[in-house]
GROMACS .gro file of C-alpha atoms in nm:
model
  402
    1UNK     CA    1  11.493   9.135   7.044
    2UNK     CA    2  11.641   9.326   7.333
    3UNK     CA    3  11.988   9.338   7.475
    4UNK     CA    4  12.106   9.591   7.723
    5UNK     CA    5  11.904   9.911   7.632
    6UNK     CA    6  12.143  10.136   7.805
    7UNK     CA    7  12.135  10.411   7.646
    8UNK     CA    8  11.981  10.435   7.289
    9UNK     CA    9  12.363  10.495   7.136
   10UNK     CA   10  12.453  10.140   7.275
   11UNK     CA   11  12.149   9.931   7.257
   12UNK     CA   12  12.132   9.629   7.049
   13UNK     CA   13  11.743   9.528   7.025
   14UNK     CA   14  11.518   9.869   7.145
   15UNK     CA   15  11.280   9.827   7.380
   16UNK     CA   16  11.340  10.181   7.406
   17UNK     CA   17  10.985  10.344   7.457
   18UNK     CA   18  10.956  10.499   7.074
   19UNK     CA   19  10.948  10.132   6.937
   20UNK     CA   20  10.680  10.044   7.043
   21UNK     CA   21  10.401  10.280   6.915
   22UNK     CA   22   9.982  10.327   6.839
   23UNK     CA   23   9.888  10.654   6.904
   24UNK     CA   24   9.899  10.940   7.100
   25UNK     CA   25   9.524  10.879   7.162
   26UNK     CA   26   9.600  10.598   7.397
   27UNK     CA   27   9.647  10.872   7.656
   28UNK     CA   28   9.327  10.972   7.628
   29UNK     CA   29   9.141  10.673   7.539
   30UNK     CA   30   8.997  10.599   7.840
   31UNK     CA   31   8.853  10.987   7.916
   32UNK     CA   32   8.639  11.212   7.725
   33UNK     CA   33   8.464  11.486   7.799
   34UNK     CA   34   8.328  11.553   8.174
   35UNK     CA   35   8.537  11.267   8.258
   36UNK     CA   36   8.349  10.976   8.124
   37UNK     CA   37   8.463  10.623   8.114
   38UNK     CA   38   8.514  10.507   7.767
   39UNK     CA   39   8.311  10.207   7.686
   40UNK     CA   40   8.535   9.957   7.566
   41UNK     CA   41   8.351   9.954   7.206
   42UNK     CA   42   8.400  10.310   7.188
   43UNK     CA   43   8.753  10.262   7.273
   44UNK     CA   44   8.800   9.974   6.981
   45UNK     CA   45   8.663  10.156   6.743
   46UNK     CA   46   8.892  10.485   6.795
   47UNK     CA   47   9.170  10.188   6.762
   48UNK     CA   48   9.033  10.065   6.447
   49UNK     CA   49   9.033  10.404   6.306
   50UNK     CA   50   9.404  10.351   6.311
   51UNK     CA   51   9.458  10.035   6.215
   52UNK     CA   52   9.514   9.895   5.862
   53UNK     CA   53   9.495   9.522   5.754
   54UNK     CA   54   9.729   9.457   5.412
   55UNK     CA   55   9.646   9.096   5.353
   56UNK     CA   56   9.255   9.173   5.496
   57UNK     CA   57   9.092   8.986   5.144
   58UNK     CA   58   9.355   8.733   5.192
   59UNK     CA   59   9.293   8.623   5.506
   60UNK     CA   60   8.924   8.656   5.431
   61UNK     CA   61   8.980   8.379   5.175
   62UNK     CA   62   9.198   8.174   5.404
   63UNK     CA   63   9.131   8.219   5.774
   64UNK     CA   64   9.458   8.022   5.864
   65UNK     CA   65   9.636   8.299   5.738
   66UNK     CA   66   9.729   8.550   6.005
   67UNK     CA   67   9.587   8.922   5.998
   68UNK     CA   68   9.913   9.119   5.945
   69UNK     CA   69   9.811   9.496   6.109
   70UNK     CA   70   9.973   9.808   6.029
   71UNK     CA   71   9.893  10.084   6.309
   72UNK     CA   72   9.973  10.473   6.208
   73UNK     CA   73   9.935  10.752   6.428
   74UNK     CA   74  10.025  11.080   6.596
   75UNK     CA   75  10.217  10.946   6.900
   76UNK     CA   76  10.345  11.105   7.239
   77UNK     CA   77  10.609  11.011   7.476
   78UNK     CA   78  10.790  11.141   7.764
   79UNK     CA   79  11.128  11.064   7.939
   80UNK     CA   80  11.326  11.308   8.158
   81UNK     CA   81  11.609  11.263   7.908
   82UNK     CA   82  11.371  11.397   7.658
   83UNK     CA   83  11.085  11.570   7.796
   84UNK     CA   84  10.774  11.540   7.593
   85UNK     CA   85  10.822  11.427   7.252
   86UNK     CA   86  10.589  11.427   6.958
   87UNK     CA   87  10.569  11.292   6.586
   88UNK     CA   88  10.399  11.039   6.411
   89UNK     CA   89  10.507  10.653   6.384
   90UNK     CA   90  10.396  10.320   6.238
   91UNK     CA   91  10.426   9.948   6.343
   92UNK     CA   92  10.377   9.657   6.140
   93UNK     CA   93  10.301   9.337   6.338
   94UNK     CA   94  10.286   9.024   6.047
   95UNK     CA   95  10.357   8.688   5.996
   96UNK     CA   96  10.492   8.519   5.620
   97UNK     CA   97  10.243   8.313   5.468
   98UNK     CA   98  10.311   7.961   5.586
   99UNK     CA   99  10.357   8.085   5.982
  100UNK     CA  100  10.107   7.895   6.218
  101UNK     CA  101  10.019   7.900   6.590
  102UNK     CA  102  10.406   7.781   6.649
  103UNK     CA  103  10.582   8.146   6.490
  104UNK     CA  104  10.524   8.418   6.725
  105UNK     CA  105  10.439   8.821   6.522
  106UNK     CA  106  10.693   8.949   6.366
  107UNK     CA  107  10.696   9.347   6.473
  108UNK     CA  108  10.844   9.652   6.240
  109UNK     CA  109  10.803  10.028   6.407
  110UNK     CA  110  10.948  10.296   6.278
  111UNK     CA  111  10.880  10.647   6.423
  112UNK     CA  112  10.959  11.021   6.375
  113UNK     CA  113  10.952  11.231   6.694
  114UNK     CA  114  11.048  11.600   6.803
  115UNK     CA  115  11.121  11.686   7.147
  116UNK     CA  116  11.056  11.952   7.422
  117UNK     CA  117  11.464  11.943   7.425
  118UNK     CA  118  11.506  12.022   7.078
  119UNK     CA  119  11.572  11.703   6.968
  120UNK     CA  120  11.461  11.451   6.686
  121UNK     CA  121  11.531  11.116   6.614
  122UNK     CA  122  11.384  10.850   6.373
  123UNK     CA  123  11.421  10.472   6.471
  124UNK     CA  124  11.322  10.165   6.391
  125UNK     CA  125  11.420   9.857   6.626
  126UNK     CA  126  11.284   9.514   6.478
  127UNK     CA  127  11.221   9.177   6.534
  128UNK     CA  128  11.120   8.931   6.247
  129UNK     CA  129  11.026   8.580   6.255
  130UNK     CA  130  11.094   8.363   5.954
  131UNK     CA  131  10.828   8.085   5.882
  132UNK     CA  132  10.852   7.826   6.184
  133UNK     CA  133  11.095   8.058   6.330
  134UNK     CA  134  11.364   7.883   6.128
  135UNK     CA  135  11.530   8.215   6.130
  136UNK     CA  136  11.541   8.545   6.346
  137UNK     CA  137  11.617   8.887   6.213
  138UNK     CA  138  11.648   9.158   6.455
  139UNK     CA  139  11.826   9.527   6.480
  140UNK     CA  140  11.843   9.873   6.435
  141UNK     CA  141  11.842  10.176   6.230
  142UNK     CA  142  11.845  10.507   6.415
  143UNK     CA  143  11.881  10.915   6.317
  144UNK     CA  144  11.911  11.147   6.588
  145UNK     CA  145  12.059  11.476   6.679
  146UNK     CA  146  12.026  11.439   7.085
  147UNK     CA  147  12.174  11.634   7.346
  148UNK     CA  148  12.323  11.454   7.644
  149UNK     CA  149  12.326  11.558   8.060
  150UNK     CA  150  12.686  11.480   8.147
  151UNK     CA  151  12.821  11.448   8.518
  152UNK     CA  152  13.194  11.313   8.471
  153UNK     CA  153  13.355  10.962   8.467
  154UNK     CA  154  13.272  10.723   8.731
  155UNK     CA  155  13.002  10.613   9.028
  156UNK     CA  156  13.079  10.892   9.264
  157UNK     CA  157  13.000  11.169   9.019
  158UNK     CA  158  12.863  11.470   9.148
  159UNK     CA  159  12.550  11.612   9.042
  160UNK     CA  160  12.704  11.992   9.063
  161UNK     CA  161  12.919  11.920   8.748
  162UNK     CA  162  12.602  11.887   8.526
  163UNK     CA  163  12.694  11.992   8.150
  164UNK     CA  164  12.518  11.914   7.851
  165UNK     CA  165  12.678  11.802   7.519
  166UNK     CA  166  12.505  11.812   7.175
  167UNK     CA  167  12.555  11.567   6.867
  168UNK     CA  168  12.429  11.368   6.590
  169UNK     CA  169  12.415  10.947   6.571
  170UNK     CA  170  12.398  10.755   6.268
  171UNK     CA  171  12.331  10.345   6.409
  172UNK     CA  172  12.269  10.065   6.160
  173UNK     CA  173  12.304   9.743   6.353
  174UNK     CA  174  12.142   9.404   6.177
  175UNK     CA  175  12.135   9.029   6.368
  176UNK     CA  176  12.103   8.760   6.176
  177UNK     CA  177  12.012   8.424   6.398
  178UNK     CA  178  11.949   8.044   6.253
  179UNK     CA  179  11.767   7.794   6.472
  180UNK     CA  180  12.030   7.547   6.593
  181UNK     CA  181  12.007   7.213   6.801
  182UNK     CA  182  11.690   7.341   6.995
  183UNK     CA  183  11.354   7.487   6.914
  184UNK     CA  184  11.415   7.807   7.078
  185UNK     CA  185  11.807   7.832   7.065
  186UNK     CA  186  11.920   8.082   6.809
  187UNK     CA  187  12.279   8.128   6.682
  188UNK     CA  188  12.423   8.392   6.469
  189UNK     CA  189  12.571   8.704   6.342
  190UNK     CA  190  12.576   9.063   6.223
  191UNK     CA  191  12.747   9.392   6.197
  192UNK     CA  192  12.736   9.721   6.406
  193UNK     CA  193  12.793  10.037   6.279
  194UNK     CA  194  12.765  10.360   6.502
  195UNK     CA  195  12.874  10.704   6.370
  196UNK     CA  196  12.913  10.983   6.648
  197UNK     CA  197  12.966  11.357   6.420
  198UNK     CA  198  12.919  11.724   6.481
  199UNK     CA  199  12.978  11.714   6.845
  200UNK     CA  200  12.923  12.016   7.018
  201UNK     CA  201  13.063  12.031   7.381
  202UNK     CA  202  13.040  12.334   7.654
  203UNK     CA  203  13.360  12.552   7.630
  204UNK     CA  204  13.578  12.493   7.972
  205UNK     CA  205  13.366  12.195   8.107
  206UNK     CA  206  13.465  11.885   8.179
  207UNK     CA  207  13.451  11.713   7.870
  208UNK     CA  208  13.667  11.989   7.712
  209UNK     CA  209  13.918  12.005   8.008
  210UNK     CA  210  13.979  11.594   8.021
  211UNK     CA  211  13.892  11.528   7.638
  212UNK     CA  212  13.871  11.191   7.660
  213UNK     CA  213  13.910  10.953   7.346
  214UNK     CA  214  13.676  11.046   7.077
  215UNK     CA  215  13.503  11.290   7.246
  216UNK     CA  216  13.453  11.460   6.941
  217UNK     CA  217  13.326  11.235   6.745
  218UNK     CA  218  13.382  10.846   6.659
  219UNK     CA  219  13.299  10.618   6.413
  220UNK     CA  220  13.216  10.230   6.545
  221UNK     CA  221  13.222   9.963   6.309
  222UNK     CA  222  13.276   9.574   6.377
  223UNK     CA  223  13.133   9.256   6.333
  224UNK     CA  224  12.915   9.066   6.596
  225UNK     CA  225  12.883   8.724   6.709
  226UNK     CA  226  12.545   8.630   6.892
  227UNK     CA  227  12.342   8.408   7.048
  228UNK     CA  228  11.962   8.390   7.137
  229UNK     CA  229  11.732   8.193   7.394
  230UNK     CA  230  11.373   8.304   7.385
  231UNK     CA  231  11.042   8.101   7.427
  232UNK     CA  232  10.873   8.404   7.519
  233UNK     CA  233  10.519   8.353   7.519
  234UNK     CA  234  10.472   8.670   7.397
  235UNK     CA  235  10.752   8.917   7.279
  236UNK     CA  236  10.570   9.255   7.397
  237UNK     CA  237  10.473   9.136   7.712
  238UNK     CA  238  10.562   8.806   7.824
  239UNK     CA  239  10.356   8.570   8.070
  240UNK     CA  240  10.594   8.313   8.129
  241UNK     CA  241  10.945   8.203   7.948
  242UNK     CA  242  11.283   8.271   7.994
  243UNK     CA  243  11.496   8.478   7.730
  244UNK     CA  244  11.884   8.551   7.712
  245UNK     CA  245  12.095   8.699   7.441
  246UNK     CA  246  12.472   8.744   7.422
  247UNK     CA  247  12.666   8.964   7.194
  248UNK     CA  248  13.057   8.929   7.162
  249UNK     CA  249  13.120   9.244   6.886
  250UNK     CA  250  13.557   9.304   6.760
  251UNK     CA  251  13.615   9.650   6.606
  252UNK     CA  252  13.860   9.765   6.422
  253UNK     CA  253  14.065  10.087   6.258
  254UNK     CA  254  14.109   9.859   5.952
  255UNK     CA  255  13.723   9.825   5.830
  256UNK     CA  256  13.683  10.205   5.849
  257UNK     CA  257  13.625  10.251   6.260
  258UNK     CA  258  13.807  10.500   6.428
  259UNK     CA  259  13.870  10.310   6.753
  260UNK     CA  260  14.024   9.906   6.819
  261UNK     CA  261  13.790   9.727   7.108
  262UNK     CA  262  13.562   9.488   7.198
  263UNK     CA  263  13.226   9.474   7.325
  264UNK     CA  264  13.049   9.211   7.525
  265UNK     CA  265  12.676   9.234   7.611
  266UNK     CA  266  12.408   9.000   7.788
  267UNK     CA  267  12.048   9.041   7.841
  268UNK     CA  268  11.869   8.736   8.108
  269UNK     CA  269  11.519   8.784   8.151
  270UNK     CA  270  11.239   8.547   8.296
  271UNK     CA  271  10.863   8.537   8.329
  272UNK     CA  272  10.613   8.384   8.575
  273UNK     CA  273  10.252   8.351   8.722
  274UNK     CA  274  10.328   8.334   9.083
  275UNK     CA  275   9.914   8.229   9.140
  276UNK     CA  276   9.762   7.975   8.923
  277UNK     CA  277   9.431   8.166   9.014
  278UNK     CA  278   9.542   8.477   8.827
  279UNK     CA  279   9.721   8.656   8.554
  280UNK     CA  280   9.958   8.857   8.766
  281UNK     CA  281  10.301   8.810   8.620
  282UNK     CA  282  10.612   8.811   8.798
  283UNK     CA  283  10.957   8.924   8.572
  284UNK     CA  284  11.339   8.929   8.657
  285UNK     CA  285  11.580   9.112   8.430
  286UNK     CA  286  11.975   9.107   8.465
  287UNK     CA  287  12.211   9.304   8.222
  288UNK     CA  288  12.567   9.339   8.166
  289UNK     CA  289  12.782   9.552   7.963
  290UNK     CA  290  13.143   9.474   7.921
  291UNK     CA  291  13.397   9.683   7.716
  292UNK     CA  292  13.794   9.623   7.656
  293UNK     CA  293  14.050   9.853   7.453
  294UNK     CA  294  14.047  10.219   7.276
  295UNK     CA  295  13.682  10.272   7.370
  296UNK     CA  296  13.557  10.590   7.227
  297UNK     CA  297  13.346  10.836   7.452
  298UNK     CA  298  13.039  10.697   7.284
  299UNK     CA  299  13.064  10.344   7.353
  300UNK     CA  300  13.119  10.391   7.756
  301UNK     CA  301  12.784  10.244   7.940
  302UNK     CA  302  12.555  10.485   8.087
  303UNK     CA  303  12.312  10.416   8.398
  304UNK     CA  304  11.962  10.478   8.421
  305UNK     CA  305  11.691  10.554   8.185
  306UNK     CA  306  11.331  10.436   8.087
  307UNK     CA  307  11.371  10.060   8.091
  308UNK     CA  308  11.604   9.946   8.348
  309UNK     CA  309  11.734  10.182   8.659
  310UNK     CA  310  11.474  10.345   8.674
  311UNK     CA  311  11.484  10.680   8.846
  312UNK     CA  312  11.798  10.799   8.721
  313UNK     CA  313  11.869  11.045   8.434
  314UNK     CA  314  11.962  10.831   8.125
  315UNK     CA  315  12.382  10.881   8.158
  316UNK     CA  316  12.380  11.015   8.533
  317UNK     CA  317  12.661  10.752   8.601
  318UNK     CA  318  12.887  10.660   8.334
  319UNK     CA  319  13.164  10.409   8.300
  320UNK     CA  320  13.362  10.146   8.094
  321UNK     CA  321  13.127   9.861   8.223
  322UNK     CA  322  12.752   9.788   8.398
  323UNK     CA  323  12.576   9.570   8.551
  324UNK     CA  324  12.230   9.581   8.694
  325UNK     CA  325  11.904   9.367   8.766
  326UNK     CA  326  11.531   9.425   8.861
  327UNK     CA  327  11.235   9.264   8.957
  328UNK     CA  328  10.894   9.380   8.856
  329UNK     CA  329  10.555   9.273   8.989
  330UNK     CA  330  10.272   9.308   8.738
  331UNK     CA  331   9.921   9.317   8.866
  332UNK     CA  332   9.598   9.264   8.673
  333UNK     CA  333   9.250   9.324   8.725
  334UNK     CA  334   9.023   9.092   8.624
  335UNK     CA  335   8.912   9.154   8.285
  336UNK     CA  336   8.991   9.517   8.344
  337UNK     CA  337   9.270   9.694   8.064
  338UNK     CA  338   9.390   9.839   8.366
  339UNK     CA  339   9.701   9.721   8.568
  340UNK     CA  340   9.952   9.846   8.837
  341UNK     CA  341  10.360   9.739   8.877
  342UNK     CA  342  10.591   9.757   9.156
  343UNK     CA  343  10.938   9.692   9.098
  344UNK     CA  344  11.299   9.722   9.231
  345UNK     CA  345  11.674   9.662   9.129
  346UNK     CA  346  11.998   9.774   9.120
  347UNK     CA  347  12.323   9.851   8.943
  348UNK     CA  348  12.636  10.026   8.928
  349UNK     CA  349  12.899  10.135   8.644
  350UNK     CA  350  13.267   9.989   8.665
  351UNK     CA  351  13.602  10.105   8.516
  352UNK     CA  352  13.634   9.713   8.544
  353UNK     CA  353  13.349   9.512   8.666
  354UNK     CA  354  13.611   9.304   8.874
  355UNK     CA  355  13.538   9.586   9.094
  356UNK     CA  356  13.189   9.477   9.165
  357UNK     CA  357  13.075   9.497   9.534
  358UNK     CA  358  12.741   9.475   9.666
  359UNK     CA  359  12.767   9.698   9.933
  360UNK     CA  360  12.803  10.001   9.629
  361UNK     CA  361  12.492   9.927   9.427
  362UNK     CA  362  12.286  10.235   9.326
  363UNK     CA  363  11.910  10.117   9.413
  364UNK     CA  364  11.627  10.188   9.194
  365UNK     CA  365  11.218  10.115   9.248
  366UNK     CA  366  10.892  10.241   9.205
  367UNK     CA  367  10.542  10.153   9.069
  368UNK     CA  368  10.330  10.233   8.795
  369UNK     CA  369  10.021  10.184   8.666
  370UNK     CA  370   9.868  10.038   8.311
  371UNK     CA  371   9.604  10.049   8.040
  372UNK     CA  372   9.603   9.768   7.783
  373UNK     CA  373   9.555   9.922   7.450
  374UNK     CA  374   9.562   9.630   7.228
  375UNK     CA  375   9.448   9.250   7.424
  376UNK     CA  376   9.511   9.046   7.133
  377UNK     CA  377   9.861   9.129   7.157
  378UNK     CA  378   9.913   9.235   7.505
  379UNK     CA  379  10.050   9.596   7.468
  380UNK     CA  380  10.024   9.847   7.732
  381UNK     CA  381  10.020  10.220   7.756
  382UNK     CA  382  10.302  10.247   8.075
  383UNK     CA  383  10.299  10.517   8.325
  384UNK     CA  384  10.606  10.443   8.570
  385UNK     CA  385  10.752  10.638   8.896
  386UNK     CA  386  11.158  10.562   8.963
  387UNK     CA  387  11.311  10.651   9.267
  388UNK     CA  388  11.712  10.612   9.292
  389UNK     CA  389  11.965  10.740   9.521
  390UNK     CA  390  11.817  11.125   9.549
  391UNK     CA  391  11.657  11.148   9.247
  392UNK     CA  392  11.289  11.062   9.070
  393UNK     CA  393  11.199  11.034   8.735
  394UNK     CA  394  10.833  10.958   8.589
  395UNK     CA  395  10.826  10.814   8.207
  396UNK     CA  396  10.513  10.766   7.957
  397UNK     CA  397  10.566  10.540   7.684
  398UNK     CA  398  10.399  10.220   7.512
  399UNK     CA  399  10.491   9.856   7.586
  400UNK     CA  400  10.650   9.731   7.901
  401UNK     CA  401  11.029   9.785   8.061
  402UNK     CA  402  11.110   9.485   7.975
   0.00000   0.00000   0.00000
């Protein structure tokens, strides 16, 4: 599941590049020694090497019965908001006994990573599929002690008041969606807790001068009504299908939160083959993030990042509300693992997004290029360059944007 992935402290389903994990050697896969192409063999049975099957005699008894994979590895990443990082993860891709052609893989990562930055985190963001997708479980469950760039309130911040701010996130945030009227219409609930603690801020800067509403520290807790469209081909990397999910969450002092408000999020996606002739695959993406009452410092939206924006430093614009979009074009080779993207959007942050124009939107594009690690399910190893308004960002990660 994925809803608004802006930043990691406010996401509801992480596409965030962590989740999606194999193996640091899928940055090297393809080269070896003088510079020699891998053959692709070679380069399955390196994957193998890291790749478990549970229910292996099972399935070898019943071949109807899908062949759940559990992939651990070393792993690598990089973002500018954290440089390199480095750890180990795991990701469970299954299916319950009784799931045919007609439930998509359920997927479970988890991952440990240390950064360049000094900074750690362990996540999980999943996405389970109940037998004929009669149900749909998604969230999160993040640790992190993660040290922030901040620029001031609003779009016209200026780069010259960069300070950085230091603190450690506890997020526990589980969706619970039933099938309703429609075989791909999902409607539900869940709760969202998100605990902000040990804040450490730069003496005299800007967040100490304006000290703005739990700036030093919050505690988020409310309940969450939601609602889920997705016949997604394929939930790593879709080929056609159109997904949307909505989130109205109410929080409240009197279940233990430290701050009254509400917060409304959306997530519209679609996928396409513009030729019939070829696999290239066309994808839109719109987002919106919407936020009324005692919001706490936490819970404003930040632009930019590794998945939307592109280009800009992860919180280089921050405000009360967002919107943004993109388009991505997603080429293929043949029966190469290699690809190449182009894409380009825009976006802005809004004390109130009543104050939308589009004359003010911040644009963001670039291009990138992509190895397919694993065909059977589609995932990619992603290189991407974003350019925004006078800045340029590169990220490494597994899976795609969006």
């Amino acid at each position: 599941m994925s809803i608004v992935s802006l930043p990691k402290n406010n996401i509801l389903r992480i596409n965030y590049f962590p989740s999606k994990i194999i193996s640091i050697v899928a940055i090297i896969l393809f080269t070896v020694g003088n510079g020699q192409t891998v053959r692709a063999q070679d380069f399955e049975n390196i994957k193998e090497f890291f790749t478990f099957y549970p229910n292996k005699k099972a399935v070898q008894k019943d071949s109807t019965l899908y062949a759940s994979k559990f992939i651990a590895a070393p792993v690598v990443s990089y973002s500018p908001e954290t440089n390199f990082a480095f750890g180990t993860g795991a990701k469970y891709l299954f299916k319950f006994n009784g799931s045919g052609e007609e439930t998509r893989v359920s997927n479970m990562p988890i991952t440990l990573q240390y950064t360049l930055n000094s900074q750690f985190f362990i996540y999980s963001g999943f996405e389970i599929f109940t037998n004929q997708e009669e149900w749909v479980i998604e969230g999160n469950i993040l640790f992190q002690n993660y040290p922030r760039l901040y620029y001031g309130l609003g779009t016209n911040a200026p780069e010259s008041a960069e300070e950085e701010y230091n603190y450690y996130q506890l997020l526990i945030e589980p969706i619970f969606l039933k099938q309703a009227f429609t075989r791909y219409l999902f409607i539900g609930g869940g709760v969202r807790f998100n605990h902000i603690y040990d804040v450490e801020i730069e003496e005299g800067g800007l967040i100490d001068q304006n000290r703005p509403s739990g700036f030093d520290g919050s505690t988020s807790l409310g309940v969450e009504l939601a609602s889920l469209y997705d016949n997604r081909n394929n939930v790593l990397n879709a080929q056609n299908g159109w997904y949307f999910e909505a989130t109205r969450g109410q929080y409240f002092e009197s279940l233990g939160g430290t701050h009254k408000f509400d917060l409304t999020r959306f997530d519209l996606r679609h996928y396409m083959k513009p030729f019939s002739n070829k696999d290239d695959i066309l994808a839109f993406q719109m987002v919106g993030r919407f936020t009324r009452g005692d919001l706490p410092f936490s819970e404003f939206s930040f632009l930019g990042g590794s998945e939307i924006m592109r280009g800009y430093r992860e919180g280089r614009y921050v405000g009360r509300d967002l919107l943004a979009s993109q388009i991505e074009y997603r080429k293929t080779f043949k029966d190469s693992r290699f690809g190449a993207v182009l894409f380009a959007g825009g976006g802005d942050i809004y004390n109130d997004v009543s104050d939308f124009q589009f004359k003010n939107l911040k644009p963001s594009y670039g291009g990138g290029l992509r190895f397919m690690i694993d065909k059977e399910e589609r995932l990619n190893l992603r290189f991407d360059v974003g350019f925004g308004r006078g800045s340029s960002e590169f990220y490494l990660g597994i899976s795609e944007a969006f």
